[in-house]
Amino acid sequence: MSNGENQPVLATERLHKRFSKGGRTIEVLRDLEISLPRGEIVGILGASGAGKSTLLHIVGGLDEPTSGRVLHEGRDIFGLSEYELASFRNRRIGFVFQMHYLLAEFTCLENVMMPGIIAGHDRNDLLGKSKELLVRVGLGERMDHRPGELSGGEQQRAAVARALVNNPSLVLADEPTGNLDALTAGSVRDLFLELNRDLGTTFLVVTHNRDMAAKFHRRFELKNGALHAEV
Amino acid sequence: MIARLAARNLRRHFRRTLITTIGIALGTALSLFSIGLGDGGHLQMIENGVRIGQGHLTVQMDSYLESPSTAKFLPDPEPFLAVLENHPGVRSVFPRIRGEGMLATAYAAEGVQFQGIDPSRRGEADLFRDSIAEGDFLSASDGAHIFLGQKLAQRLKVKVGRKTVLTFQDSAGEITSTLLRVSGIFRSGSSAIDGTICLVPIGTLQRALGMGQGVTSLAIYLENPFAQEAVYRQLERSLPGGSAGLYHWQTLQPDLRDYVVLDDVFGYLIYAIILFILAIGVLNTVLMSVMERKREIGILTAIGMGGGAVLRMVLLETALITLIGIAGGLVLGLAVNWYFSVHGLDLTSFSTEGWDLAGTVIDPIMRSKLRPHRVFQLCTAVFLLSVTMGIYPAVKASRTEPVEAMEKP
Ligand SMILES: Nc1ncnc2c1ncn2[C@@H]1O[C@H](COP(=O)(O)OP(=O)(O)OP(=O)(O)O)[C@@H](O)[C@H]1O
Ligand SMILES: [Mg+2]
């Protein structure tokens, strides 16, 4: 993409997502349009079941829309080959899933390093970077612990560190502070804001926390399958 | 990276890895054992068979094969002997006369198969020499002696030192008799052999049959029975032509050949069964490990591990388990084979009666013989089969849908 730099990091066109189950079809996303310029940090609010996770999965290339397009820097991600899409997710997207989804058999540090290992990054650089991130999210002392030995909030913070390790251009975070106390939630939020400011990383963050969202550039509510701007 | 993940997956499911590895090792070892014992047994059978018969390779008149008769003899074996003796790969050559006749005593008469041999040649008729029951082996190459099987001696009620009369058609078709004194009696363990075969010095027979220096066959024994084809091709080029030809034991002893082939087929059937069980085991393990890790593979896919990398990871795991298993199997299998090649597998307790089959004597002590290319064949087969079994689970894993896989543990 020659003009990728000027394109929005993320844009969707008439995004539809329907789920059919037992003869019943629910339309979770309806003609959804969003455009995130580089360097924005945007919050998504919405009731449970509104389709927030579904939206993040689709714009992150994990799930296909029923119709419509998802463009990253002008490029249709569902036009990529399976291999290219995997590599794209690995290098350009940082996911913080609603459930932290760490690999149970690997240590906290190894979990954070994993996207970098998959990308084939230099091990020493990766080690330094991962440790730095773990310190940032307050897990400097827990690096060698397995996810099962961490509290829910700690696991969530490890997942945040993992999402950031490959310097993604877009971070998709699904309630990253859902299990955290106000203090830790605040530090994760500050980390996002800082990375956003320093590196220009773009964030799309699903949250129920209005205080957190208040610090973001823009906020939307997902309702009836579409996004509504909030003030 | 993929290798490290694969190795790690194996290590953390140590018990399952170990069980599968042991399974592969046992399957490999068992196959090696059965190959070794089968091949060793066949080799012994063939060796004994050709000792009773006419060598690994035989020179005889082409017409002899269709209807054996002492009339179809090779009048001048010298030019053949000149080529055969000292030919590389040839251990020994024995001029022989083989015919059928009637052996009689004052009490009875029996149809026999007589063999004219040269007792002065080292190694000649050692199978019989080694199984002397009474008396001595033939000594002079033209003495009027006979060396016969115990069953035959019993039927004829003859003892060492007594006289017998051998009656046969001479080379001109005339009925001739010759008086022979029993020098010794052998007991090979095969009632068919002990009841029909008698040995006579070749010079005595040549005279009685009016054959001059003629022989019915030259029995050729090889240094290495597995090199038979190579030696055959060399000899075919360098032996004199004419109406005498060079034959394989397989042609002259078709019963033995068929038995070995049939037994080989059974052997292959057994390996096929072992390999089949092994394959099912590997498939089961790999499939299970992939299903158990569905969620984990979903996460890896979500954070950008490509389907190709997942595929390689699973295949690599399978290959690693297999290699370790094969290595273990080799150690175990070779050790067991070594034991049975030195000590042999003693089957004497299974039968006290004859050990004869398809014109050969079976050694009641089986010694295994494992040739390197057979080991290589088996290991390759195990490896390829096992990795093939990994393909289906690997493909399945590589097609993991991340969202679905992560949500359903
Ligand atoms: N694979 C699926 N099959 C059928 N229905 C699904 C599937 N995934 C999600 N849904 C439905 O789509 C709707 C939106 O789900 P989604 O997980 O996106 O909601 P959400 O906004 O993230 O909710 P929450 O705040 O509780 O996490 C829900 O009604 C859910 O039941
Ligand atoms: Mg959700």
XYZ file of C-alpha atoms and ligand atoms in Angstrom:
672
model
C 0.000 0.000 0.000
C 1.804 3.070 -1.220
C -0.676 5.403 0.380
C -1.188 3.197 3.436
C 0.174 5.857 5.691
C -2.610 8.267 4.837
C -5.382 5.702 5.013
C -7.307 5.141 8.223
C -5.758 2.332 10.247
C -9.142 0.705 10.357
C -12.231 1.286 8.275
C -15.312 -0.837 7.757
C -17.816 -0.699 4.928
C -21.409 -1.803 5.472
C -20.419 -4.538 7.896
C -23.042 -7.193 8.524
C -22.855 -10.157 10.832
C -25.610 -12.660 11.263
C -25.580 -15.778 13.407
C -27.980 -18.588 12.654
C -28.715 -21.037 15.352
C -31.479 -23.585 15.441
C -33.360 -21.901 12.597
C -33.245 -18.545 14.374
C -31.127 -15.835 12.857
C -29.834 -12.908 14.836
C -28.317 -9.927 13.171
C -25.570 -8.716 15.455
C -23.999 -6.096 13.199
C -26.034 -4.077 10.708
C -24.409 -1.823 8.161
C -21.774 -0.950 10.684
C -19.350 1.768 9.616
C -16.349 2.982 11.539
C -13.146 4.734 10.557
C -10.165 5.079 12.843
C -7.405 7.460 11.764
C -3.895 6.602 12.852
C -3.173 7.471 16.425
C -6.735 7.514 17.707
C -7.869 5.805 20.865
C -11.529 4.993 20.725
C -13.874 3.422 23.257
C -16.822 1.156 22.519
C -19.612 0.829 25.022
C -22.724 -1.250 24.821
C -25.002 -3.665 26.577
C -24.070 -7.251 27.048
C -24.822 -9.177 23.883
C -24.755 -6.046 21.766
C -22.041 -7.520 19.565
C -18.917 -5.777 20.858
C -16.758 -8.897 20.937
C -18.086 -9.932 17.555
C -17.075 -6.576 16.115
C -13.547 -6.852 17.510
C -13.160 -10.394 16.165
C -14.207 -9.286 12.715
C -12.080 -6.158 12.491
C -9.176 -8.206 13.856
C -9.509 -10.790 11.117
C -10.485 -13.634 13.448
C -13.995 -14.048 12.140
C -15.500 -13.251 8.784
C -18.366 -10.809 8.335
C -21.537 -12.015 6.648
C -21.068 -9.144 4.236
C -19.166 -5.892 4.018
C -15.479 -5.147 4.084
C -12.796 -4.482 6.662
C -9.943 -2.271 5.484
C -6.630 -1.889 7.243
C -4.686 1.009 5.857
C -6.836 0.688 2.780
C -6.299 -3.038 2.347
C -9.206 -5.492 2.452
C -8.053 -8.010 5.069
C -10.448 -10.726 3.942
C -8.886 -10.541 0.499
C -5.641 -11.847 2.004
C -4.599 -15.461 1.855
C -4.939 -17.426 5.042
C -1.210 -17.242 5.625
C -1.082 -13.480 5.004
C -4.026 -12.952 7.305
C -2.306 -14.893 10.104
C 0.867 -12.918 9.606
C -1.143 -9.704 9.547
C -2.798 -10.548 12.850
C 0.563 -11.420 14.285
C 2.415 -8.251 13.284
C -0.184 -5.528 13.006
C -2.875 -6.419 15.516
C -2.633 -6.733 19.259
C -5.527 -8.587 20.821
C -6.630 -8.408 24.414
C -9.461 -10.886 24.555
C -12.388 -10.604 26.887
C -11.273 -13.830 28.454
C -7.533 -13.455 28.835
C -6.749 -16.657 26.884
C -3.210 -17.226 27.959
C -1.483 -20.505 27.181
C -1.817 -22.449 30.409
C 1.332 -24.498 29.998
C 3.663 -21.596 29.419
C 4.969 -19.059 31.887
C 3.717 -15.526 31.991
C 6.889 -14.324 30.267
C 6.663 -16.971 27.554
C 3.050 -16.043 26.945
C 4.015 -12.438 26.428
C 6.842 -13.443 24.114
C 4.704 -15.798 22.029
C 3.568 -13.379 19.291
C 7.182 -12.279 18.883
C 8.345 -15.898 18.726
C 5.738 -16.587 16.041
C 6.926 -13.514 14.140
C 10.477 -14.837 14.397
C 11.880 -11.836 16.217
C 15.293 -11.872 17.817
C 15.032 -13.698 21.099
C 17.083 -11.308 23.166
C 15.251 -8.226 21.929
C 12.041 -10.037 22.597
C 13.064 -10.997 26.088
C 13.971 -7.424 26.963
C 10.818 -6.025 25.462
C 8.578 -8.617 27.162
C 10.131 -8.020 30.570
C 9.771 -4.291 30.164
C 6.088 -4.677 29.309
C 5.508 -7.016 32.228
C 7.067 -4.476 34.564
C 4.834 -1.843 33.028
C 1.685 -3.825 33.790
C 2.921 -4.553 37.292
C 3.921 -8.186 36.801
C 7.678 -7.763 37.110
C 7.734 -10.277 39.945
C 5.465 -12.837 38.353
C 7.200 -13.496 35.060
C 7.977 -17.140 35.719
C 4.535 -18.019 36.994
C 2.041 -19.992 35.005
C -1.322 -18.352 34.237
C -2.993 -20.731 36.703
C -0.898 -19.224 39.493
C -2.018 -15.665 38.678
C -5.176 -13.888 39.734
C -7.772 -12.988 37.113
C -6.558 -9.404 37.002
C -2.950 -10.443 36.704
C -3.805 -12.730 33.828
C -5.590 -9.866 32.146
C -2.551 -7.645 32.522
C -0.311 -10.347 31.100
C -2.679 -10.503 28.125
C -2.307 -6.741 27.703
C 1.464 -7.108 27.658
C 1.182 -9.887 25.078
C -0.998 -7.719 22.850
C 1.631 -4.999 22.818
C 4.803 -7.021 22.345
C 4.942 -6.845 18.544
C 4.333 -3.068 18.431
C 1.017 -3.520 16.612
C -0.450 -0.650 14.660
C -3.883 -1.460 16.037
C -4.718 -2.798 19.473
C -8.141 -4.375 19.912
C -8.968 -4.719 23.582
C -12.128 -6.414 24.820
C -12.829 -5.200 28.358
C -9.157 -5.199 29.316
C -9.889 -3.836 32.767
C -13.021 -5.838 33.480
C -11.501 -7.757 36.375
C -9.224 -5.049 37.685
C -9.518 -2.823 40.703
C -9.684 0.893 40.049
C -6.002 1.415 40.654
C -4.736 -1.288 38.292
C -7.407 -0.430 35.751
C -6.117 3.093 35.831
C -2.560 1.954 35.211
C -3.604 -0.172 32.202
C -5.533 2.802 30.857
C -2.494 5.035 31.382
C -0.325 2.489 29.577
C -2.695 2.587 26.604
C -2.753 6.374 26.605
C 1.000 6.545 26.860
C 1.635 4.089 24.018
C -0.966 5.943 22.012
C 0.792 9.222 22.621
C 4.409 7.991 22.279
C 4.130 5.428 19.504
C 0.954 6.583 17.835
C -0.605 3.166 18.341
C -4.283 3.122 17.479
C -6.640 1.591 20.064
C -10.143 0.262 19.848
C -11.195 -0.563 23.391
C -14.430 -2.190 24.500
C -15.221 -1.109 28.039
C -18.050 -0.726 30.479
C -15.977 1.758 32.402
C -17.216 5.250 31.505
C -14.400 6.916 33.453
C -11.905 5.092 31.319
C -13.722 5.891 28.104
C -13.883 9.524 29.137
C -10.135 9.806 28.615
C -10.317 8.498 25.031
C -10.527 10.619 21.897
C -13.952 9.309 20.935
C -16.601 6.980 22.296
C -19.291 4.966 20.560
C -22.187 2.941 21.773
C -22.935 -0.269 19.898
C -26.683 -0.574 19.724
C -28.945 -2.408 17.311
C -25.952 -3.493 15.286
C -24.584 -0.015 14.605
C -22.286 2.489 16.321
C -23.645 5.685 17.778
C -21.254 8.471 18.713
C -21.354 9.560 22.358
C -20.315 12.827 23.734
C 10.487 -21.851 16.937
C 8.100 -24.522 15.715
C 10.566 -27.183 16.766
C 10.748 -25.752 20.267
C 6.984 -25.627 20.568
C 6.738 -29.209 19.287
C 9.405 -30.493 21.656
C 7.715 -28.662 24.475
C 4.330 -30.142 23.686
C 5.878 -33.575 23.848
C 7.614 -32.894 27.115
C 4.615 -31.542 28.929
C 2.466 -34.517 27.989
C 5.300 -36.708 29.067
C 3.233 -39.722 30.001
C 1.371 -39.859 26.725
C 4.548 -39.242 24.769
C 6.276 -41.982 26.701
C 3.499 -44.496 26.120
C 3.392 -43.800 22.405
C 7.161 -43.890 22.171
C 7.276 -47.199 23.974
C 4.557 -48.487 21.658
C 6.547 -47.517 18.594
C 9.707 -48.926 20.132
C 8.054 -52.236 20.953
C 6.475 -52.466 17.512
C 9.807 -51.759 15.871
C 11.648 -54.198 18.115
C 9.043 -56.900 17.596
C 9.222 -56.444 13.837
C 13.004 -56.535 13.925
C 12.882 -59.680 16.005
C 10.469 -61.393 13.675
C 12.395 -60.257 10.595
C 15.648 -61.455 12.131
C 14.258 -64.802 13.179
C 12.402 -65.257 9.898
C 15.381 -64.404 7.752
C 17.705 -66.387 9.984
C 15.394 -69.384 9.901
C 15.105 -69.199 6.136
C 18.827 -68.896 5.790
C 19.322 -71.994 7.923
C 16.686 -73.870 5.953
C 18.203 -72.848 2.666
C 21.706 -73.658 3.825
C 20.653 -77.085 5.019
C 18.527 -77.537 1.928
C 21.366 -76.820 -0.441
C 23.691 -79.023 1.599
C 21.322 -81.933 1.138
C 20.668 -80.785 -2.399
C 23.072 -79.698 -5.059
C 24.501 -76.426 -3.807
C 23.422 -72.810 -4.099
C 24.239 -73.122 -7.772
C 24.549 -76.294 -9.766
C 26.156 -77.217 -13.047
C 24.322 -80.081 -14.713
C 23.222 -81.165 -18.138
C 20.275 -79.141 -19.366
C 18.398 -82.352 -20.139
C 18.870 -83.591 -16.558
C 16.330 -81.146 -15.188
C 13.469 -82.590 -17.245
C 14.150 -86.239 -16.507
C 16.970 -86.937 -14.102
C 19.009 -89.960 -15.081
C 22.604 -90.964 -14.637
C 22.719 -91.288 -18.435
C 22.676 -87.498 -18.627
C 26.061 -86.858 -17.188
C 28.711 -84.260 -17.742
C 31.515 -86.299 -19.301
C 34.373 -83.915 -18.578
C 33.938 -81.688 -15.539
C 37.548 -80.472 -15.575
C 37.071 -77.223 -17.579
C 34.168 -76.342 -15.257
C 36.157 -77.145 -12.150
C 39.000 -75.011 -13.463
C 36.705 -71.970 -13.558
C 34.802 -72.725 -10.385
C 37.655 -73.511 -8.044
C 39.157 -70.263 -6.779
C 36.400 -68.198 -8.357
C 35.658 -65.255 -6.050
C 32.546 -65.845 -3.997
C 32.662 -69.623 -4.431
C 33.396 -71.420 -1.175
C 33.562 -74.934 -2.537
C 32.651 -77.117 -5.511
C 31.773 -80.767 -5.216
C 31.561 -83.168 -8.151
C 28.644 -85.507 -7.579
C 26.663 -88.311 -9.049
C 23.081 -88.599 -8.084
C 20.822 -91.436 -9.031
C 18.151 -93.828 -7.914
C 18.432 -97.495 -7.349
C 17.706 -100.415 -5.070
C 19.699 -101.260 -1.980
C 19.416 -104.840 -0.819
C 20.595 -107.068 1.998
C 19.863 -110.673 2.723
C 16.687 -109.564 4.545
C 15.164 -106.787 2.509
C 15.451 -104.375 -0.377
C 14.624 -100.669 -0.420
C 14.459 -98.010 -3.109
C 17.145 -95.437 -2.397
C 18.587 -92.241 -3.655
C 22.315 -92.659 -3.897
C 24.810 -89.881 -4.033
C 28.326 -90.284 -5.289
C 30.583 -87.893 -3.431
C 34.282 -87.321 -3.034
C 34.939 -87.788 0.697
C 38.452 -86.380 0.332
C 37.102 -82.936 -0.471
C 36.959 -80.791 2.596
C 33.460 -79.807 3.615
C 31.772 -82.316 1.336
C 28.653 -83.871 2.849
C 29.426 -82.291 6.196
C 25.756 -82.325 7.080
C 25.961 -86.140 7.022
C 29.432 -86.305 8.492
C 28.181 -84.252 11.423
C 25.340 -86.619 12.149
C 27.111 -89.954 12.334
C 25.185 -92.348 14.562
C 27.431 -95.378 14.176
C 30.648 -96.284 12.398
C 32.687 -93.921 10.248
C 32.222 -91.674 7.281
C 33.442 -92.772 3.858
C 37.197 -92.546 3.621
C 38.615 -93.351 0.206
C 37.124 -91.843 -2.907
C 36.953 -95.228 -4.627
C 36.392 -97.694 -1.807
C 33.491 -100.156 -1.975
C 31.695 -98.536 0.927
C 28.324 -97.076 1.659
C 27.174 -94.559 4.277
C 23.458 -94.629 4.886
C 20.636 -93.248 6.961
C 19.535 -94.879 10.179
C 15.936 -95.482 9.084
C 17.178 -97.149 5.946
C 19.645 -99.296 7.894
C 16.884 -100.389 10.258
C 14.595 -101.374 7.400
C 17.394 -103.325 5.767
C 18.460 -104.748 9.133
C 22.019 -103.879 8.319
C 24.860 -102.956 10.669
C 28.211 -101.258 10.269
C 30.676 -103.583 8.502
C 27.975 -105.647 6.779
C 27.464 -106.012 3.040
C 24.777 -104.495 0.850
C 24.109 -104.643 -2.866
C 23.264 -101.480 -4.772
C 21.455 -102.121 -8.061
C 20.897 -99.426 -10.702
C 20.887 -98.719 -14.415
C 24.304 -97.810 -15.683
C 24.854 -94.965 -18.101
C 24.228 -97.265 -21.023
C 20.906 -98.423 -19.580
C 22.091 -101.825 -18.392
C 21.096 -103.088 -14.950
C 24.210 -103.332 -12.816
C 24.920 -104.283 -9.257
C 27.777 -103.460 -6.985
C 28.711 -104.779 -3.589
C 29.208 -102.160 -0.881
C 30.124 -102.542 2.752
C 28.468 -100.266 5.328
C 31.063 -97.873 6.723
C 28.726 -95.856 8.852
C 25.162 -94.816 9.630
C 23.875 -91.253 9.999
C 20.881 -89.755 11.693
C 19.948 -86.332 10.378
C 16.675 -86.075 12.226
C 14.630 -86.016 9.044
C 12.912 -89.345 8.527
C 12.575 -88.676 4.800
C 16.317 -88.229 4.490
C 17.312 -90.947 6.921
C 15.056 -93.395 5.114
C 16.160 -92.797 1.522
C 19.630 -91.357 1.161
C 22.891 -93.252 0.952
C 26.336 -91.964 0.095
C 28.885 -93.841 -1.970
C 32.408 -92.791 -3.013
C 32.168 -91.118 -6.393
C 35.002 -93.115 -7.977
C 33.228 -96.358 -7.133
C 30.061 -95.144 -8.815
C 31.896 -93.785 -11.863
C 33.402 -97.191 -12.416
C 30.179 -99.086 -11.798
C 28.169 -96.752 -14.018
C 30.795 -96.637 -16.753
C 30.981 -92.870 -16.669
C 34.737 -92.407 -16.774
C 35.427 -89.047 -15.104
C 31.824 -87.999 -15.648
C 29.526 -86.531 -12.971
C 25.831 -85.693 -12.953
C 26.368 -82.390 -11.216
C 28.813 -79.940 -9.789
C 27.406 -78.578 -6.558
C 28.593 -75.020 -5.957
C 28.516 -73.491 -2.467
C 28.926 -69.771 -2.019
C 30.722 -67.720 0.587
C 27.741 -65.431 0.920
C 24.356 -66.878 0.026
C 22.967 -63.354 -0.378
C 25.443 -62.734 -3.215
C 23.992 -65.608 -5.224
C 22.701 -63.497 -8.091
C 25.961 -61.645 -8.567
C 28.027 -64.839 -8.583
C 25.511 -66.459 -10.906
C 25.911 -63.677 -13.449
C 29.703 -63.807 -13.297
C 29.797 -67.602 -13.610
C 27.324 -67.653 -16.451
C 29.760 -65.539 -18.446
C 32.926 -67.452 -17.592
C 31.754 -71.096 -17.584
C 32.139 -73.145 -20.784
C 28.960 -73.325 -22.845
C 27.552 -76.464 -24.407
C 24.768 -78.707 -23.231
C 25.501 -78.181 -19.514
C 24.003 -75.215 -17.749
C 24.148 -73.335 -14.461
C 21.072 -73.588 -12.218
C 19.823 -71.901 -9.072
C 18.787 -73.970 -6.108
C 15.407 -72.310 -6.500
C 15.001 -74.150 -9.809
C 16.227 -77.491 -8.537
C 14.434 -77.337 -5.189
C 11.138 -75.643 -5.976
C 9.470 -77.006 -2.835
C 12.007 -75.282 -0.652
C 11.719 -72.074 -2.655
C 7.930 -72.105 -2.384
C 8.092 -72.758 1.310
C 10.447 -69.838 1.884
C 8.345 -67.526 -0.283
C 5.160 -68.535 1.491
C 6.771 -68.103 4.870
C 8.026 -64.689 3.780
C 4.500 -63.725 2.840
C 3.359 -64.730 6.318
C 6.217 -62.713 7.717
C 5.111 -59.641 5.807
C 1.563 -60.198 6.984
C 2.799 -60.153 10.552
C 4.736 -56.908 10.039
C 1.694 -55.457 8.324
C -0.395 -56.267 11.394
C 2.228 -54.866 13.757
C 2.572 -51.722 11.660
C -1.197 -51.358 11.435
C -1.553 -51.481 15.217
C 1.328 -49.056 15.527
C -0.291 -46.694 13.032
C -3.604 -46.746 14.895
C -1.766 -45.983 18.104
C 0.055 -43.033 16.603
C -3.089 -41.682 14.968
C -4.931 -41.946 18.253
C -2.220 -40.169 20.217
C -1.725 -37.342 17.788
C -5.431 -36.851 17.271
C -5.993 -36.778 20.999
C -3.204 -34.327 21.622
C -4.556 -32.045 18.912
C -8.109 -32.155 20.239
C -6.953 -31.554 23.771
C -5.052 -28.533 22.590
C -7.856 -27.154 20.469
C -8.182 -24.062 22.611
C -4.476 -23.535 22.731
C -4.115 -23.921 18.988
C -6.993 -21.447 18.660
C -5.063 -18.922 20.741
C -1.888 -19.471 18.749
C -3.845 -19.018 15.527
C -5.479 -15.875 16.882
C -2.158 -14.294 17.756
C -0.924 -15.026 14.277
C 0.435 -18.525 13.957
C -0.363 -19.575 10.397
C -2.070 -22.806 9.430
C 1.158 -23.968 7.803
C 3.095 -23.486 11.010
C 0.463 -25.393 13.008
C 0.629 -28.184 10.448
C 4.403 -28.340 10.672
C 4.295 -28.256 14.436
C 1.993 -31.285 14.664
C 3.912 -33.212 12.005
C 7.166 -32.414 13.734
C 5.774 -33.703 17.007
C 4.760 -36.902 15.290
C 8.160 -37.225 13.641
C 9.930 -36.627 16.949
C 7.910 -39.248 18.821
C 8.496 -41.658 15.974
C 12.223 -41.076 15.812
C 12.639 -41.551 19.536
C 10.475 -44.669 19.336
C 12.460 -46.069 16.444
C 15.717 -45.362 18.249
C 14.451 -47.240 21.295
C 13.131 -50.021 19.091
C 16.479 -50.335 17.352
C 18.351 -50.682 20.612
C 15.899 -53.244 21.942
C 15.421 -55.084 18.651
C 19.112 -55.319 17.873
C 19.874 -56.511 21.388
C 17.242 -59.251 21.167
C 18.457 -60.220 17.715
C 22.000 -60.323 18.883
C 20.999 -62.631 21.709
C 19.173 -65.004 19.394
C 21.902 -64.910 16.790
C 24.410 -66.053 19.394
C 22.320 -68.355 21.557
C 19.605 -69.259 19.125
C 15.969 -69.978 19.864
C 15.740 -73.572 21.027
C 12.698 -75.302 19.595
C 13.696 -78.842 20.541
C 11.044 -78.997 23.227
C 8.311 -78.524 20.640
C 9.050 -81.663 18.702
C 11.059 -84.783 19.200
C 10.183 -86.187 15.806
C 11.612 -85.161 12.490
C 12.485 -81.640 11.549
C 12.176 -82.154 7.844
C 10.205 -79.936 5.555
C 10.245 -79.214 1.855
C 13.336 -81.321 1.303
C 15.394 -79.724 4.004
C 16.216 -80.247 7.624
C 15.184 -77.583 10.045
C 17.622 -76.815 12.774
C 15.738 -77.083 16.020
C 17.795 -74.129 17.182
C 16.833 -71.070 15.182
C 19.384 -68.317 14.876
C 18.281 -64.878 13.880
C 20.026 -63.057 11.092
C 19.342 -59.385 10.600
C 20.713 -57.721 7.514
C 21.253 -53.933 7.516
C 19.002 -53.231 4.565
C 16.121 -55.028 6.250
C 16.593 -52.875 9.346
C 16.687 -49.787 7.172
C 13.559 -50.872 5.299
C 11.636 -51.413 8.500
C 12.708 -48.130 10.100
C 11.794 -46.229 6.959
C 8.432 -47.948 6.814
C 7.700 -47.199 10.472
C 8.756 -43.587 10.074
C 6.791 -42.903 6.919
C 3.727 -44.686 8.199
C 3.798 -42.868 11.507
C 4.273 -39.436 9.986
C 1.516 -40.220 7.499
C -0.734 -40.902 10.467
C 0.099 -37.410 11.703
C -1.177 -35.785 8.516
C -4.868 -35.974 9.265
C -4.620 -34.532 12.798
C -2.156 -31.929 11.541
C -4.472 -30.783 8.778
C -7.357 -30.723 11.219
C -5.333 -28.609 13.626
C -4.201 -26.243 10.890
C -7.823 -25.491 10.016
C -8.701 -24.387 13.533
C -11.129 -21.488 13.612
C -9.705 -19.267 16.361
C -12.879 -17.707 17.772
C -14.743 -20.980 17.928
C -11.773 -22.916 19.293
C -11.021 -20.376 21.998
C -14.555 -20.162 23.227
C -15.232 -23.873 23.475
C -12.629 -25.430 25.692
N -20.790 -18.162 17.334
C -21.994 -17.642 17.647
N -23.091 -18.277 17.274
C -24.310 -17.762 17.554
N -24.484 -16.609 18.214
C -23.422 -15.929 18.618
C -22.100 -16.413 18.359
N -21.226 -15.521 18.855
C -21.949 -14.542 19.416
N -23.257 -14.779 19.271
C -24.331 -13.918 19.699
O -24.126 -12.613 19.194
C -24.488 -11.654 20.143
C -23.325 -10.728 20.393
O -22.323 -11.415 21.080
P -21.012 -10.707 21.603
O -20.166 -11.722 22.263
O -20.393 -9.975 20.471
O -21.608 -9.683 22.653
P -20.849 -8.634 23.551
O -21.340 -7.296 23.169
O -19.399 -8.850 23.493
O -21.400 -9.007 24.981
P -20.624 -8.971 26.388
O -20.611 -7.556 26.853
O -21.501 -9.804 27.289
O -19.279 -9.558 26.187
C -24.923 -12.390 21.376
O -26.321 -12.461 21.378
C -24.361 -13.791 21.208
O -25.183 -14.751 21.786
Mg -17.999 -9.536 24.719
